[in-house]
Tab-separated table of C-alpha atoms in Angstrom:
chain	number	residue	atom	x	y	z
W	297	MET	CA	17.364	-8.850	2.266
W	298	ASN	CA	18.270	-5.677	0.376
W	299	THR	CA	16.453	-6.239	-2.931
W	300	MET	CA	12.889	-7.371	-3.541
W	301	ARG	CA	11.208	-7.986	-6.877
W	302	MET	CA	7.465	-8.394	-7.414
W	303	VAL	CA	5.443	-9.234	-10.519
W	304	TRP	CA	1.788	-8.839	-11.416
W	305	TRP	CA	0.352	-10.813	-14.347
W	306	ASN	CA	-3.132	-11.397	-15.737
W	307	VAL	CA	-2.803	-14.844	-17.334
W	308	ALA	CA	-6.439	-15.059	-18.554
W	309	PHE	CA	-7.038	-18.690	-17.581
W	310	SER	CA	-10.328	-18.406	-15.691
W	311	PRO	CA	-12.061	-15.024	-15.500
W	312	ALA	CA	-14.412	-14.740	-12.537
W	313	SER	CA	-17.442	-14.098	-14.759
W	314	ASN	CA	-19.899	-16.996	-14.781
W	315	LYS	CA	-20.268	-16.494	-18.539
W	316	ALA	CA	-16.559	-16.878	-19.241
W	317	LYS	CA	-15.244	-20.227	-20.437
W	318	PRO	CA	-12.137	-21.478	-18.568
W	319	LYS	CA	-9.035	-21.628	-20.773
W	320	GLY	CA	-6.728	-23.636	-18.526
W	321	SER	CA	-5.281	-26.724	-20.218
W	322	ASP	CA	-2.278	-29.018	-19.861
W	323	ASP	CA	-0.398	-26.998	-22.491
W	324	ALA	CA	-1.353	-23.693	-20.856
W	325	TYR	CA	-0.245	-24.908	-17.409
W	326	LYS	CA	3.025	-26.193	-18.830
W	327	ALA	CA	3.671	-22.844	-20.504
W	328	ILE	CA	2.861	-20.741	-17.445
W	329	CYS	CA	5.075	-22.924	-15.245
W	330	ALA	CA	7.958	-22.337	-17.670
W	331	HIS	CA	7.316	-18.593	-17.438
W	332	LEU	CA	7.132	-18.746	-13.642
W	333	LYS	CA	10.450	-20.565	-13.452
W	334	LYS	CA	11.952	-17.842	-15.627
W	335	LEU	CA	10.542	-15.166	-13.328
W	336	PHE	CA	11.784	-16.785	-10.127
W	337	ILE	CA	15.151	-17.980	-11.461
W	338	ASP	CA	16.240	-15.704	-14.328
W	339	TYR	CA	14.567	-12.519	-13.056
W	340	SER	CA	15.184	-13.326	-9.356
W	341	CYS	CA	11.598	-12.494	-8.447
W	342	ASP	CA	10.475	-12.925	-4.862
W	343	LEU	CA	6.715	-12.620	-5.326
W	344	VAL	CA	4.472	-13.208	-8.339
W	345	ALA	CA	0.742	-12.447	-8.264
W	346	LEU	CA	-1.393	-14.001	-11.010
W	347	CYS	CA	-4.991	-13.092	-11.766
W	348	GLU	CA	-7.799	-14.635	-13.807
W	349	VAL	CA	-7.138	-17.991	-12.187
W	350	SER	CA	-9.468	-20.386	-10.364
W	351	SER	CA	-8.651	-22.710	-7.479
W	352	LEU	CA	-8.473	-25.549	-10.036
W	353	ASP	CA	-5.895	-23.572	-12.038
W	354	ILE	CA	-3.944	-22.845	-8.867
W	355	THR	CA	-3.832	-26.540	-7.915
W	356	ALA	CA	-2.640	-27.486	-11.404
W	357	ILE	CA	0.018	-24.767	-11.518
W	358	THR	CA	1.435	-25.387	-8.048
W	359	SER	CA	1.552	-29.161	-8.581
W	360	GLN	CA	3.507	-28.767	-11.828
W	361	LEU	CA	5.772	-25.857	-10.868
W	362	ASN	CA	8.130	-27.963	-8.767
W	363	LEU	CA	10.351	-25.140	-7.495
W	364	THR	CA	12.041	-25.485	-4.110
W	365	GLY	CA	11.187	-22.733	-1.659
W	366	ILE	CA	8.143	-21.405	-3.533
W	367	SER	CA	4.876	-21.262	-1.586
W	368	SER	CA	1.415	-20.253	-2.786
W	369	LEU	CA	-1.500	-18.311	-1.326
W	370	ASP	CA	-4.864	-19.074	-2.946
W	371	LEU	CA	-6.945	-15.882	-3.045
W	372	ALA	CA	-9.636	-17.110	-5.430
W	373	ASN	CA	-12.268	-17.198	-2.708
W	374	GLU	CA	-15.967	-16.687	-3.351
W	375	VAL	CA	-17.764	-13.458	-2.531
W	376	GLY	CA	-21.514	-13.596	-3.048
W	377	ARG	CA	-22.299	-15.117	-6.443
W	378	THR	CA	-18.872	-14.290	-7.838
W	379	ARG	CA	-15.270	-14.759	-6.688
W	380	PHE	CA	-11.860	-13.219	-6.575
W	381	ASP	CA	-9.388	-14.711	-9.077
W	382	ILE	CA	-5.884	-14.225	-7.664
W	383	VAL	CA	-3.006	-16.384	-6.451
W	384	VAL	CA	0.285	-15.273	-4.899
W	385	LEU	CA	3.453	-17.323	-5.384
W	386	TYR	CA	6.437	-16.304	-3.289
W	387	ASN	CA	9.912	-17.254	-2.134
W	388	ASN	CA	9.365	-18.521	1.415
W	389	LEU	CA	13.085	-18.337	2.175
W	390	LYS	CA	12.961	-14.559	1.813
W	391	LEU	CA	9.360	-13.567	2.517
W	392	GLU	CA	6.456	-14.257	4.815
W	393	VAL	CA	3.125	-13.544	3.136
W	394	SER	CA	-0.301	-13.599	4.765
W	395	HIS	CA	-3.818	-12.669	3.708
W	396	THR	CA	-5.322	-9.872	5.775
W	397	ARG	CA	-8.763	-9.427	4.255
W	398	SER	CA	-10.874	-9.225	1.117
W	399	LEU	CA	-12.155	-5.759	0.278
W	400	SER	CA	-15.596	-5.769	-1.334
W	401	ARG	CA	-18.893	-3.918	-1.106
W	402	VAL	CA	-22.440	-4.426	-2.348
W	403	LYS	CA	-23.781	-1.544	-4.450
W	404	SER	CA	-27.304	-1.722	-5.899
W	405	GLY	CA	-27.164	-5.512	-5.805
W	406	ASN	CA	-23.730	-5.652	-7.474
W	407	ILE	CA	-20.618	-6.848	-5.669
W	408	ILE	CA	-17.684	-4.486	-6.063
W	409	LYS	CA	-14.497	-6.564	-5.727
W	410	ALA	CA	-11.922	-3.959	-4.751
W	411	ALA	CA	-8.844	-5.905	-3.639
W	412	GLN	CA	-7.237	-8.713	-1.743
W	413	LEU	CA	-5.037	-7.209	0.966
W	414	ILE	CA	-1.904	-9.121	1.906
W	415	GLU	CA	0.985	-8.416	4.254
W	416	VAL	CA	4.516	-9.049	3.026
W	417	ARG	CA	7.409	-9.252	5.459
W	418	PRO	CA	11.043	-10.024	4.628
W	419	THR	CA	12.179	-12.864	6.874
W	420	ASP	CA	15.033	-10.732	8.217
W	421	SER	CA	12.805	-7.783	9.155
W	422	GLU	CA	9.942	-6.949	11.484
W	423	LYS	CA	8.503	-4.324	9.133
W	424	LEU	CA	5.475	-5.215	7.018
W	425	MET	CA	4.429	-4.018	3.590
W	426	LYS	CA	0.733	-3.720	2.818
W	427	VAL	CA	0.010	-4.910	-0.719
W	428	TYR	CA	-3.391	-4.533	-2.395
W	429	LEU	CA	-4.019	-6.950	-5.265
W	430	CYS	CA	-6.731	-5.706	-7.620
W	431	HIS	CA	-8.630	-6.955	-10.639
W	432	TRP	CA	-11.361	-4.465	-11.444
W	433	ALA	CA	-14.472	-4.657	-13.596
W	434	SER	CA	-13.976	-5.377	-17.284
W	435	ARG	CA	-14.784	-2.683	-19.814
W	436	LEU	CA	-16.936	-5.262	-21.602
W	437	ASN	CA	-19.537	-5.094	-18.813
W	438	SER	CA	-22.211	-2.444	-18.374
W	439	GLY	CA	-21.646	0.042	-15.566
W	440	SER	CA	-18.005	-0.986	-15.330
W	441	GLU	CA	-16.606	2.557	-15.074
W	442	ILE	CA	-18.683	3.249	-11.977
W	443	LYS	CA	-17.588	-0.081	-10.482
W	444	ARG	CA	-13.911	0.703	-11.069
W	445	LYS	CA	-14.246	4.113	-9.422
W	446	LEU	CA	-16.010	2.555	-6.425
W	447	ALA	CA	-13.303	-0.101	-6.172
W	448	ALA	CA	-10.641	2.617	-6.230
W	449	ASP	CA	-12.446	4.522	-3.474
W	450	ILE	CA	-12.555	1.397	-1.311
W	451	VAL	CA	-8.857	0.687	-1.799
W	452	TYR	CA	-7.750	4.272	-1.200
W	453	SER	CA	-9.856	4.604	1.949
W	454	SER	CA	-8.283	1.435	3.343
W	455	ALA	CA	-4.756	2.374	2.245
W	456	GLN	CA	-5.016	5.787	3.887
W	457	GLU	CA	-5.217	4.096	7.296
W	458	PHE	CA	-1.675	2.811	6.729
W	459	MET	CA	-0.213	5.686	4.711
W	460	VAL	CA	-0.918	8.276	7.410
W	461	ASP	CA	1.245	6.189	9.753
W	462	GLY	CA	4.078	6.154	7.203
W	463	ASP	CA	3.623	2.478	6.315
W	464	ASP	CA	4.821	1.006	3.027
W	465	VAL	CA	1.795	0.476	0.773
W	466	ILE	CA	1.663	-0.958	-2.753
W	467	VAL	CA	-1.395	-1.235	-4.976
W	468	MET	CA	-0.963	-3.519	-7.975
W	469	GLY	CA	-3.345	-5.050	-10.415
W	470	ASP	CA	-5.237	-5.088	-13.661
W	471	PHE	CA	-7.320	-1.956	-13.189
W	472	ASN	CA	-8.905	-2.113	-16.665
W	473	ASP	CA	-8.075	1.583	-16.738
W	474	ASN	CA	-4.997	3.490	-17.869
W	475	PRO	CA	-2.866	5.670	-15.559
W	476	TYR	CA	-4.678	8.780	-16.793
W	477	ASP	CA	-8.190	7.395	-16.273
W	478	GLU	CA	-10.199	8.782	-13.390
W	479	SER	CA	-10.320	5.657	-11.217
W	480	VAL	CA	-6.525	5.440	-11.079
W	481	HIS	CA	-5.512	9.089	-11.342
W	482	VAL	CA	-8.239	10.697	-9.204
W	483	ASN	CA	-9.943	8.072	-7.035
W	484	LEU	CA	-6.671	6.310	-6.161
W	485	ASN	CA	-4.896	9.661	-5.939
W	486	SER	CA	-1.913	8.482	-7.964
W	487	SER	CA	0.545	10.792	-9.673
W	488	ARG	CA	3.364	10.670	-12.206
W	489	CYS	CA	5.035	13.595	-10.454
W	490	HIS	CA	7.854	12.491	-8.144
W	491	GLU	CA	8.066	15.841	-6.385
W	492	SER	CA	4.376	15.938	-5.489
W	493	VAL	CA	4.527	12.450	-4.001
W	494	ILE	CA	7.739	13.252	-2.110
W	495	ALA	CA	6.180	16.442	-0.741
W	496	TYR	CA	2.958	14.691	0.311
W	497	PRO	CA	4.006	11.056	0.922
W	498	LYS	CA	1.012	10.231	3.104
W	499	GLU	CA	-1.469	11.444	0.507
W	500	TYR	CA	-0.335	10.399	-2.978
W	501	PHE	CA	0.669	7.167	-4.660
W	502	TYR	CA	3.442	7.329	-7.242
W	503	ASN	CA	2.657	5.572	-10.522
W	504	PRO	CA	5.770	4.681	-12.563
W	505	PHE	CA	3.646	3.077	-15.289
W	506	TRP	CA	2.790	6.416	-16.845
W	507	ARG	CA	6.037	5.727	-18.707
W	508	SER	CA	4.516	2.650	-20.343
W	509	ILE	CA	1.651	4.389	-22.167
W	510	ILE	CA	3.900	5.574	-25.018
W	511	SER	CA	5.879	3.221	-27.248
W	512	GLU	CA	9.634	3.159	-26.788
W	513	ASN	CA	9.877	2.937	-30.596
W	514	LYS	CA	9.985	6.458	-31.997
W	515	TYR	CA	8.767	6.755	-35.562
W	516	SER	CA	11.057	7.858	-38.365
W	517	GLN	CA	11.398	6.954	-42.023
W	518	LEU	CA	13.832	4.207	-41.024
W	519	LEU	CA	10.931	2.499	-39.218
W	520	VAL	CA	8.422	2.890	-42.023
W	521	ASP	CA	8.053	-0.897	-42.338
W	522	LYS	CA	7.868	-1.581	-38.622
W	523	THR	CA	4.553	-3.275	-37.855
W	524	SER	CA	4.419	-2.772	-34.082
W	525	PHE	CA	4.737	0.262	-31.858
W	526	ARG	CA	3.775	-1.629	-28.742
W	527	SER	CA	3.119	0.199	-25.493
W	528	GLY	CA	1.519	-0.861	-22.241
W	529	THR	CA	0.443	-4.396	-21.365
W	530	THR	CA	-2.577	-5.313	-23.505
W	531	LYS	CA	-4.427	-4.541	-26.731
W	532	TYR	CA	-8.061	-3.467	-26.633
W	533	LYS	CA	-9.726	-1.604	-29.478
W	534	GLN	CA	-11.504	1.606	-28.544
W	535	LEU	CA	-13.192	4.246	-30.657
W	536	ASN	CA	-10.852	6.954	-29.332
W	537	GLY	CA	-7.987	5.757	-31.511
W	538	THR	CA	-6.068	3.775	-28.914
W	539	LEU	CA	-5.205	0.076	-29.317
W	540	TRP	CA	-2.512	-0.420	-26.654
W	541	HIS	CA	-3.317	0.103	-22.978
W	542	SER	CA	-1.457	0.105	-19.669
W	543	TYR	CA	-4.167	-1.544	-17.605
W	544	ASP	CA	-1.654	-3.474	-15.477
W	545	GLN	CA	0.133	-1.174	-13.046
W	546	MET	CA	1.839	-0.899	-9.677
W	547	LEU	CA	1.425	2.154	-7.441
W	548	PHE	CA	3.698	3.040	-4.517
W	549	SER	CA	3.114	5.098	-1.400
W	550	GLY	CA	5.426	8.057	-0.870
W	551	SER	CA	7.423	6.030	1.649
W	552	PHE	CA	9.136	4.338	-1.324
W	553	LEU	CA	10.416	7.679	-2.663
W	554	GLY	CA	12.892	8.528	0.067
W	555	ASN	CA	10.521	8.657	3.015
W	556	GLY	CA	11.149	5.112	4.282
W	557	ASP	CA	13.636	2.243	4.401
W	558	TRP	CA	12.686	0.747	1.017
W	559	HIS	CA	13.166	2.566	-2.285
W	560	LEU	CA	11.530	2.007	-5.669
W	561	ASN	CA	14.108	1.267	-8.378
W	562	GLU	CA	12.599	2.600	-11.595
W	563	ASN	CA	15.537	1.363	-13.660
W	564	VAL	CA	14.178	-2.174	-13.254
W	565	THR	CA	10.457	-1.447	-12.819
W	566	LYS	CA	8.794	-2.068	-16.199
W	567	VAL	CA	6.578	-4.121	-18.490
W	568	LEU	CA	8.259	-7.465	-19.202
W	569	ASP	CA	8.319	-7.825	-22.967
W	570	ASP	CA	11.145	-10.224	-23.715
W	571	TYR	CA	10.741	-12.862	-26.418
W	572	ASP	CA	9.206	-15.661	-24.341
W	573	PHE	CA	6.458	-13.479	-22.884
W	574	LEU	CA	5.727	-11.758	-26.203
W	575	ASN	CA	5.647	-15.088	-28.027
W	576	ASP	CA	2.764	-16.386	-25.912
W	577	PHE	CA	1.072	-12.983	-25.866
W	578	GLU	CA	1.014	-12.929	-29.673
W	579	SER	CA	0.144	-16.612	-30.142
W	580	ARG	CA	-3.425	-17.558	-31.021
W	581	ASN	CA	-2.837	-20.866	-29.243
W	582	SER	CA	-2.214	-19.203	-25.883
W	583	PRO	CA	-4.894	-17.675	-23.626
W	584	ILE	CA	-2.454	-14.999	-22.424
W	585	ASP	CA	-3.498	-11.511	-23.535
W	586	HIS	CA	-1.583	-9.360	-21.038
W	587	LEU	CA	2.133	-8.842	-20.435
W	588	PRO	CA	3.493	-9.010	-16.878
W	589	VAL	CA	4.739	-5.978	-14.964
W	590	LEU	CA	7.748	-6.022	-12.637
W	591	CYS	CA	8.965	-3.768	-9.834
W	592	GLU	CA	12.184	-3.745	-7.846
W	593	LEU	CA	12.563	-2.363	-4.333
W	594	THR	CA	15.938	-1.782	-2.719
W	595	ASN	CA	17.165	-1.265	0.808
W	596	LEU	CA	20.908	-1.060	0.451
W	597	GLU	CA	21.576	-0.255	4.107
W	598	ARG	CA	20.117	-3.523	5.343
């Protein structure tokens, strides 16, 4: 296996909050299965992680997906009075995927859900990748900034155990923070600077999704009637003048920037914004309010 593609997507079916109303329906499951088939077939994805799903959603999706060679790993397990909300779908002909542990901590009576840690191994290799799947506290909740920083600290402390040994480590998720926010930039020690990460590969994560915070559409008079200058993965109104946000990101240990066997391919790593995804994102009849993010890893010598 010399190419691997992974996707992260918040599909907004069943947030873990007890106050949130589930949005899964027959039409929603049918739509997400069509998107998943596109990801696995048209985009040649090997692993897709979905969040804001319940075990009921996972059962419905996997029963309707009907794709040969696709297995699922239900990571929507309970922790205290809340739960994680993630599922991993993967190509079992190319990958072996196993759950290592759930990372959480109790702080002042609140459960900080930091990540689900999985191991990913290509079937033709003995080398494992450590992948942290994160969905951090919503900005709608009080004290959420502190919770996100604590979650980042938990993930980075765990990841350091592997990074110092030169292991391949990926952190992906809906952080509910942008690349420049403190939880991601400082607590997770992620950088947009290739050379810093290459120089200190056991210390920094590289974050290619800094590129997504600015619209690819550059304003000029010719675009005076253009209604959208989309950037990032979701829209959330803030008083600081920003509507579009890059909350969904993937971070890569320095081993993926020339210090290991696998290499990040930034030419393919991006927010997926083709018509089908945007159509559901913009539809009032769809629960989806995030766009998926994709990465490609290559190992051309294999």
